[in-house]
Coordinates of C-alpha atoms and ligand atoms in Angstrom, one line a residue:
M2 CA -86.2 126.2 -102.7
S3 CA -85.0 127.5 -105.8
A4 CA -87.3 127.7 -108.8
R5 CA -86.7 124.7 -111.5
R6 CA -90.0 124.6 -113.3
I7 CA -91.1 128.0 -115.0
G8 CA -94.2 129.0 -116.6
V9 CA -94.1 132.3 -119.1
V10 CA -98.2 133.3 -120.4
G11 CA -97.1 135.0 -123.6
G12 CA -94.3 134.6 -126.2
G13 CA -93.2 137.8 -127.7
T14 CA -90.6 139.7 -127.4
M15 CA -89.7 139.2 -123.9
G16 CA -91.6 136.1 -122.9
A17 CA -89.7 134.7 -125.7
G18 CA -86.4 136.3 -124.9
I19 CA -86.8 135.1 -120.6
A20 CA -87.9 131.8 -121.8
A21 CA -84.6 131.5 -124.0
E22 CA -82.6 132.8 -121.1
C23 CA -84.5 130.5 -118.4
L24 CA -83.6 127.8 -121.1
R25 CA -79.8 128.7 -121.2
A26 CA -80.0 128.5 -117.3
G27 CA -81.3 124.9 -117.2
L28 CA -84.5 125.5 -116.1
G29 CA -87.4 123.7 -117.0
V30 CA -89.8 126.2 -119.1
R31 CA -93.3 125.8 -120.4
V32 CA -94.6 129.1 -122.4
V33 CA -98.3 129.4 -122.8
G34 CA -99.5 132.0 -125.9
S35 CA -103.2 132.9 -126.0
G36 CA -103.8 130.6 -129.0
P37 CA -102.5 127.4 -130.9
A38 CA -100.6 130.0 -133.0
S39 CA -99.3 132.5 -131.1
A40 CA -97.7 129.6 -129.1
E41 CA -95.9 128.0 -132.4
R42 CA -95.1 131.8 -133.4
A43 CA -93.6 131.5 -129.4
R44 CA -91.9 128.2 -130.1
G45 CA -89.8 129.8 -132.9
R46 CA -88.6 132.6 -131.6
V47 CA -87.6 130.8 -128.6
M48 CA -85.2 128.1 -130.7
A49 CA -84.3 130.9 -132.7
L50 CA -82.9 132.9 -129.3
L51 CA -81.3 129.0 -128.3
D52 CA -79.5 128.8 -132.1
R53 CA -78.1 132.2 -131.5
A54 CA -77.0 131.9 -127.9
H55 CA -75.4 128.5 -129.6
T56 CA -73.7 130.0 -132.7
K57 CA -71.9 133.2 -130.2
G58 CA -70.8 130.2 -128.0
R59 CA -72.4 131.0 -124.5
I60 CA -74.0 127.0 -124.8
D61 CA -72.4 123.8 -126.6
D62 CA -74.1 121.8 -128.4
A63 CA -74.9 119.0 -126.3
Q64 CA -76.2 122.2 -124.0
R65 CA -78.6 123.0 -127.3
A66 CA -80.4 119.6 -127.4
D67 CA -80.7 119.7 -123.7
A68 CA -82.4 123.2 -123.4
E69 CA -84.2 122.4 -126.2
R70 CA -85.8 118.5 -124.6
R71 CA -86.9 121.3 -121.2
A72 CA -89.2 123.9 -123.6
E73 CA -93.0 122.9 -123.9
F74 CA -95.2 125.0 -125.5
G75 CA -99.2 125.1 -125.9
A76 CA -101.8 127.4 -125.2
D77 CA -103.6 125.6 -122.3
P78 CA -103.4 128.5 -118.9
D79 CA -104.4 125.4 -116.8
A80 CA -100.8 123.5 -117.5
L81 CA -99.1 126.3 -115.5
A82 CA -100.6 124.5 -112.6
D83 CA -97.4 122.5 -111.7
R84 CA -95.0 125.5 -112.3
D85 CA -93.2 126.9 -109.2
F86 CA -92.4 130.2 -110.5
V87 CA -94.9 132.1 -113.1
I88 CA -93.8 135.0 -115.4
E89 CA -96.7 136.8 -117.0
A90 CA -95.4 138.8 -120.1
V91 CA -98.6 139.6 -122.5
P92 CA -99.2 142.6 -123.8
E93 CA -99.4 145.9 -121.7
E94 CA -103.2 146.3 -121.5
R95 CA -104.1 146.6 -118.2
E96 CA -107.4 145.1 -118.8
T97 CA -106.0 141.8 -119.7
K98 CA -103.3 141.4 -117.3
L99 CA -105.9 141.7 -114.6
R100 CA -108.3 139.1 -115.8
L101 CA -104.4 136.5 -116.4
F102 CA -103.6 137.3 -112.3
T103 CA -107.1 136.4 -111.1
A104 CA -107.1 133.1 -113.4
L105 CA -103.0 132.4 -112.8
A106 CA -103.6 132.8 -108.9
K107 CA -106.8 130.4 -108.8
T108 CA -105.1 127.9 -111.5
V109 CA -101.7 127.7 -109.1
E110 CA -102.8 126.8 -106.1
D111 CA -99.4 126.3 -104.5
P112 CA -98.9 129.5 -102.3
A113 CA -95.2 129.6 -102.4
V114 CA -95.3 129.7 -106.3
V115 CA -94.4 133.1 -107.4
L116 CA -96.3 135.2 -109.9
A117 CA -94.2 137.3 -111.7
S118 CA -95.2 140.8 -114.3
T119 CA -92.7 141.7 -116.8
T120 CA -95.0 145.1 -117.0
S121 CA -93.0 148.4 -118.2
S122 CA -95.7 150.8 -115.9
L123 CA -99.0 149.3 -114.6
S124 CA -99.3 149.0 -110.9
I125 CA -97.8 146.2 -109.1
T126 CA -100.3 146.4 -106.4
D127 CA -103.2 146.6 -108.7
L128 CA -102.1 143.4 -110.0
G129 CA -101.8 141.5 -106.7
N130 CA -105.2 142.9 -105.8
A131 CA -106.9 141.5 -109.1
T132 CA -105.4 138.2 -107.0
S133 CA -106.5 136.3 -103.9
R134 CA -102.8 136.0 -103.1
P135 CA -101.1 139.2 -103.1
G136 CA -98.0 138.7 -100.7
D137 CA -96.8 136.2 -104.0
V138 CA -96.8 138.4 -106.8
I139 CA -94.1 140.7 -107.8
G140 CA -92.8 142.6 -110.5
L141 CA -89.5 141.5 -112.4
H142 CA -88.9 144.4 -115.5
F143 CA -86.8 142.6 -117.9
F144 CA -85.0 144.2 -120.4
N145 CA -84.6 143.9 -124.4
P146 CA -83.2 142.1 -125.5
V147 CA -83.2 140.1 -122.5
P148 CA -80.2 137.3 -123.5
T149 CA -77.9 140.4 -123.7
M150 CA -79.8 143.3 -121.6
P151 CA -78.0 142.6 -118.2
L152 CA -80.2 144.5 -115.7
V153 CA -84.1 143.6 -114.4
E154 CA -85.8 146.1 -112.0
V155 CA -87.3 143.9 -109.0
I156 CA -90.5 145.8 -107.9
R157 CA -92.3 145.1 -104.9
S158 CA -95.7 145.6 -104.1
T159 CA -96.6 146.7 -100.1
H160 CA -98.5 143.1 -100.1
T161 CA -95.5 141.5 -101.6
T162 CA -93.5 139.0 -98.8
D163 CA -90.3 138.6 -98.8
Q164 CA -90.1 135.3 -99.1
T165 CA -91.7 135.9 -102.5
A166 CA -89.1 138.9 -103.0
R167 CA -86.5 136.7 -102.0
R168 CA -87.1 133.6 -105.0
A169 CA -88.3 136.7 -107.8
E170 CA -84.1 137.8 -106.7
S171 CA -82.6 134.3 -106.4
L172 CA -84.1 133.3 -109.8
V173 CA -82.9 137.1 -111.6
T174 CA -79.3 136.6 -110.1
E175 CA -78.6 133.4 -109.1
A176 CA -80.0 131.7 -112.2
L177 CA -79.7 133.9 -114.8
G178 CA -77.0 136.2 -113.9
K179 CA -78.2 139.1 -113.8
K180 CA -77.9 142.6 -112.2
I181 CA -80.9 143.8 -109.9
V182 CA -82.0 147.4 -109.0
R183 CA -84.9 147.5 -106.7
A184 CA -88.1 150.3 -107.0
E185 CA -91.2 151.3 -105.5
D186 CA -94.1 150.1 -107.1
R187 CA -94.8 153.9 -109.2
S188 CA -95.4 154.2 -112.6
G189 CA -92.4 153.4 -114.4
F190 CA -90.3 152.5 -111.6
V191 CA -86.1 153.8 -112.3
V192 CA -85.6 153.5 -115.9
N193 CA -88.4 154.1 -117.6
A194 CA -89.4 157.2 -115.3
L195 CA -86.2 158.8 -116.6
L196 CA -86.2 157.4 -120.2
I197 CA -89.5 158.3 -121.5
P198 CA -89.8 161.8 -120.5
Y199 CA -86.2 162.2 -122.0
L200 CA -86.8 160.6 -125.2
M201 CA -90.3 162.6 -125.6
A202 CA -88.3 165.4 -125.2
A203 CA -86.5 164.9 -127.9
V204 CA -89.5 163.8 -130.3
R205 CA -91.0 167.1 -129.7
M206 CA -87.3 169.0 -130.6
C207 CA -87.7 167.4 -133.7
E208 CA -90.6 167.7 -134.2
S209 CA -90.9 171.4 -133.5
G210 CA -87.7 172.4 -135.8
V211 CA -84.8 173.0 -133.2
A212 CA -82.6 170.6 -134.9
T213 CA -82.6 167.8 -137.4
A214 CA -82.5 164.1 -135.9
E215 CA -79.2 163.9 -136.3
D216 CA -78.4 166.1 -135.1
I217 CA -79.8 166.1 -132.0
D218 CA -78.7 162.3 -131.6
R219 CA -75.1 163.5 -132.1
G220 CA -76.1 166.4 -130.0
M221 CA -76.4 163.6 -127.6
T222 CA -73.2 160.7 -128.2
L223 CA -70.5 163.4 -128.9
G224 CA -71.9 166.0 -126.0
C225 CA -72.9 163.7 -123.6
G226 CA -71.1 160.3 -124.4
H227 CA -74.0 158.5 -124.8
P228 CA -73.3 155.1 -127.0
L229 CA -76.9 156.2 -128.9
G230 CA -78.7 159.5 -128.8
P231 CA -82.9 159.4 -127.9
L232 CA -83.9 159.2 -131.8
A233 CA -81.7 155.9 -132.1
V234 CA -83.0 154.8 -129.0
L235 CA -86.7 155.2 -130.2
D236 CA -86.2 153.4 -133.2
L237 CA -84.0 150.1 -131.6
I238 CA -86.5 149.8 -129.1
G239 CA -90.0 150.3 -131.3
L240 CA -91.7 153.7 -131.7
D241 CA -94.9 152.1 -131.1
V242 CA -93.5 149.9 -127.8
I243 CA -92.0 153.6 -126.5
A244 CA -95.3 155.5 -127.0
D245 CA -97.9 152.2 -125.3
V246 CA -95.5 152.5 -122.9
A247 CA -95.8 156.6 -122.3
R248 CA -99.4 156.5 -122.8
S249 CA -99.4 154.0 -119.9
M250 CA -97.4 156.2 -118.1
E251 CA -99.2 159.5 -118.6
S252 CA -102.8 157.6 -117.9
G253 CA -100.8 156.5 -114.4
T254 CA -99.2 160.0 -113.2
G255 CA -101.0 162.9 -115.1
D256 CA -97.3 164.0 -116.0
A257 CA -97.4 165.8 -119.3
R258 CA -94.0 164.8 -119.7
H259 CA -95.3 161.6 -120.7
A260 CA -97.8 163.0 -123.6
V261 CA -96.9 161.4 -126.7
P262 CA -96.1 164.3 -129.4
P263 CA -98.5 164.2 -132.2
L264 CA -94.9 163.9 -134.5
L265 CA -94.2 159.9 -132.7
D266 CA -97.8 158.7 -133.8
R267 CA -97.5 160.3 -137.2
L268 CA -94.6 158.2 -137.6
I269 CA -96.3 155.4 -136.0
E270 CA -99.3 155.5 -138.8
E271 CA -97.0 155.4 -141.7
G272 CA -95.3 152.2 -140.6
R273 CA -92.2 154.2 -139.5
L274 CA -91.6 151.7 -136.3
G275 CA -88.0 151.9 -136.3
R276 CA -85.3 149.7 -136.9
K277 CA -87.4 146.4 -137.2
T278 CA -89.6 148.2 -140.3
G279 CA -86.0 149.7 -141.5
H280 CA -87.2 153.0 -141.0
G281 CA -88.1 155.4 -138.0
F282 CA -86.3 158.6 -137.2
H283 CA -83.4 157.2 -139.3
R284 CA -83.2 154.8 -142.0
Y285 CA -81.6 151.2 -141.5
D286 CA -80.7 149.3 -144.9
T287 CA -82.0 145.7 -143.2
A288 CA -85.8 145.5 -142.2
R289 CA -86.9 142.4 -139.9
A290 CA -89.8 141.7 -139.8
S291 CA -91.9 142.0 -136.8
Ligands
NAD328 N1 -90.8 145.2 -125.8 C1 -90.1 145.6 -125.0 O1 -88.9 146.3 -125.3 C2 -90.6 145.6 -123.3 C3 -89.3 145.8 -122.4 C4 -89.7 145.6 -121.2 C5 -90.8 145.3 -120.5 N2 -92.1 145.1 -121.7 C6 -92.8 144.6 -121.6 O2 -93.1 143.2 -121.5 C7 -94.1 142.9 -121.4 C8 -94.4 142.1 -122.6 O3 -94.3 142.9 -124.0 P1 -93.7 142.2 -125.5 O4 -92.8 143.5 -126.1 O5 -93.2 141.1 -125.1 O6 -94.8 142.2 -126.2 P2 -95.4 141.4 -127.5 O7 -96.4 141.6 -128.0 O8 -94.3 140.9 -128.4 O9 -95.9 139.9 -126.9 C9 -97.1 139.6 -126.4 C10 -97.4 138.0 -126.3 O10 -98.2 137.4 -125.5 C11 -99.2 137.0 -126.3 N3 -100.6 136.8 -125.7 C12 -101.1 137.8 -125.9 N4 -103.0 137.7 -124.5 C13 -102.3 136.8 -124.5 C14 -103.1 135.9 -122.9 N5 -104.2 136.2 -122.6 N6 -102.5 135.0 -123.2 C15 -101.0 134.4 -123.2 N7 -100.4 134.6 -123.8 C16 -100.7 136.2 -124.2 C17 -99.3 137.1 -127.6 O11 -99.7 136.4 -128.6 C18 -98.0 137.6 -127.5 O12 -97.2 136.4 -128.0 C19 -95.5 143.7 -121.2 O13 -96.1 144.0 -120.6 C20 -94.3 145.1 -121.9 O14 -94.5 146.4 -121.3 C21 -91.7 145.2 -122.9

């Protein structure tokens, strides 16, 4: 049975993107925020993403109106009891996610319901063990921005059942039309395990004065054919977001290649978070509110 009623916990960058994609795919979506104000902000984000999909011709007038009818927003986690697939997208804080998974497993009593996490760096086994039903827990690591990025990493813990994996992969590939890679439950999975050491090395290179930020990025775009240089990637994703993931990976692996260089912390303290603030390693003309 494929999932029709999706619950999304946390309607920030990722939760809103996932909710909008599920709505575009014709599914029913209930987004639960940390309070009424957070739920209203989530509504604003999801509606803006649906508007963009409409403007770009990915959905027509009738589909836009229908998607809005299928969207619900609130602050009561108990309202997720009737969902047949729940995706957690709250901030990358281990204790917050553990508490949430313990509570979710009690709220959503039906054992056929998948409980998925969007974590970038935390252990899916750990999250599963916080519940009474670790077989139903799986990692679905979407990429930002969700509507345009085609990849989702699927992470099974040692407890995740075949049925859970099948249902999760079916939602991602058949309903949402994304591509998957399957990864072991190791910190950073595939993409961040390769990306974070590379980005931190680029920051250290800039910090030590080997080359300017512009030349480091030109080295990788013109010399390696990458569409963006590493410091431009940091600006795109957000320096604060990457620093949180790097710290979480460093504490999970003890690997010094994930350590956050002082330059990155200094830029974050100065409010230079990348494109979203108009300035990171590079300057941008238009800043958007974060
Ligand atoms: N931002 C990215 O580029 C990116 C990419 C891949 C994965 N992720 C992962 O996705 C997850 C969410 O990240 P994000 O960037 O969307 O964060 P975010 O800060 O943009 O959004 C988190 C949302 O969760 C809400 N929230 C906090 N506690 C809550 C609770 N107890 N119940 C319900 N809602 C709650 C907040 O109000 C906020 O709206 C993280 O695990 C992150 O590592 C992020």
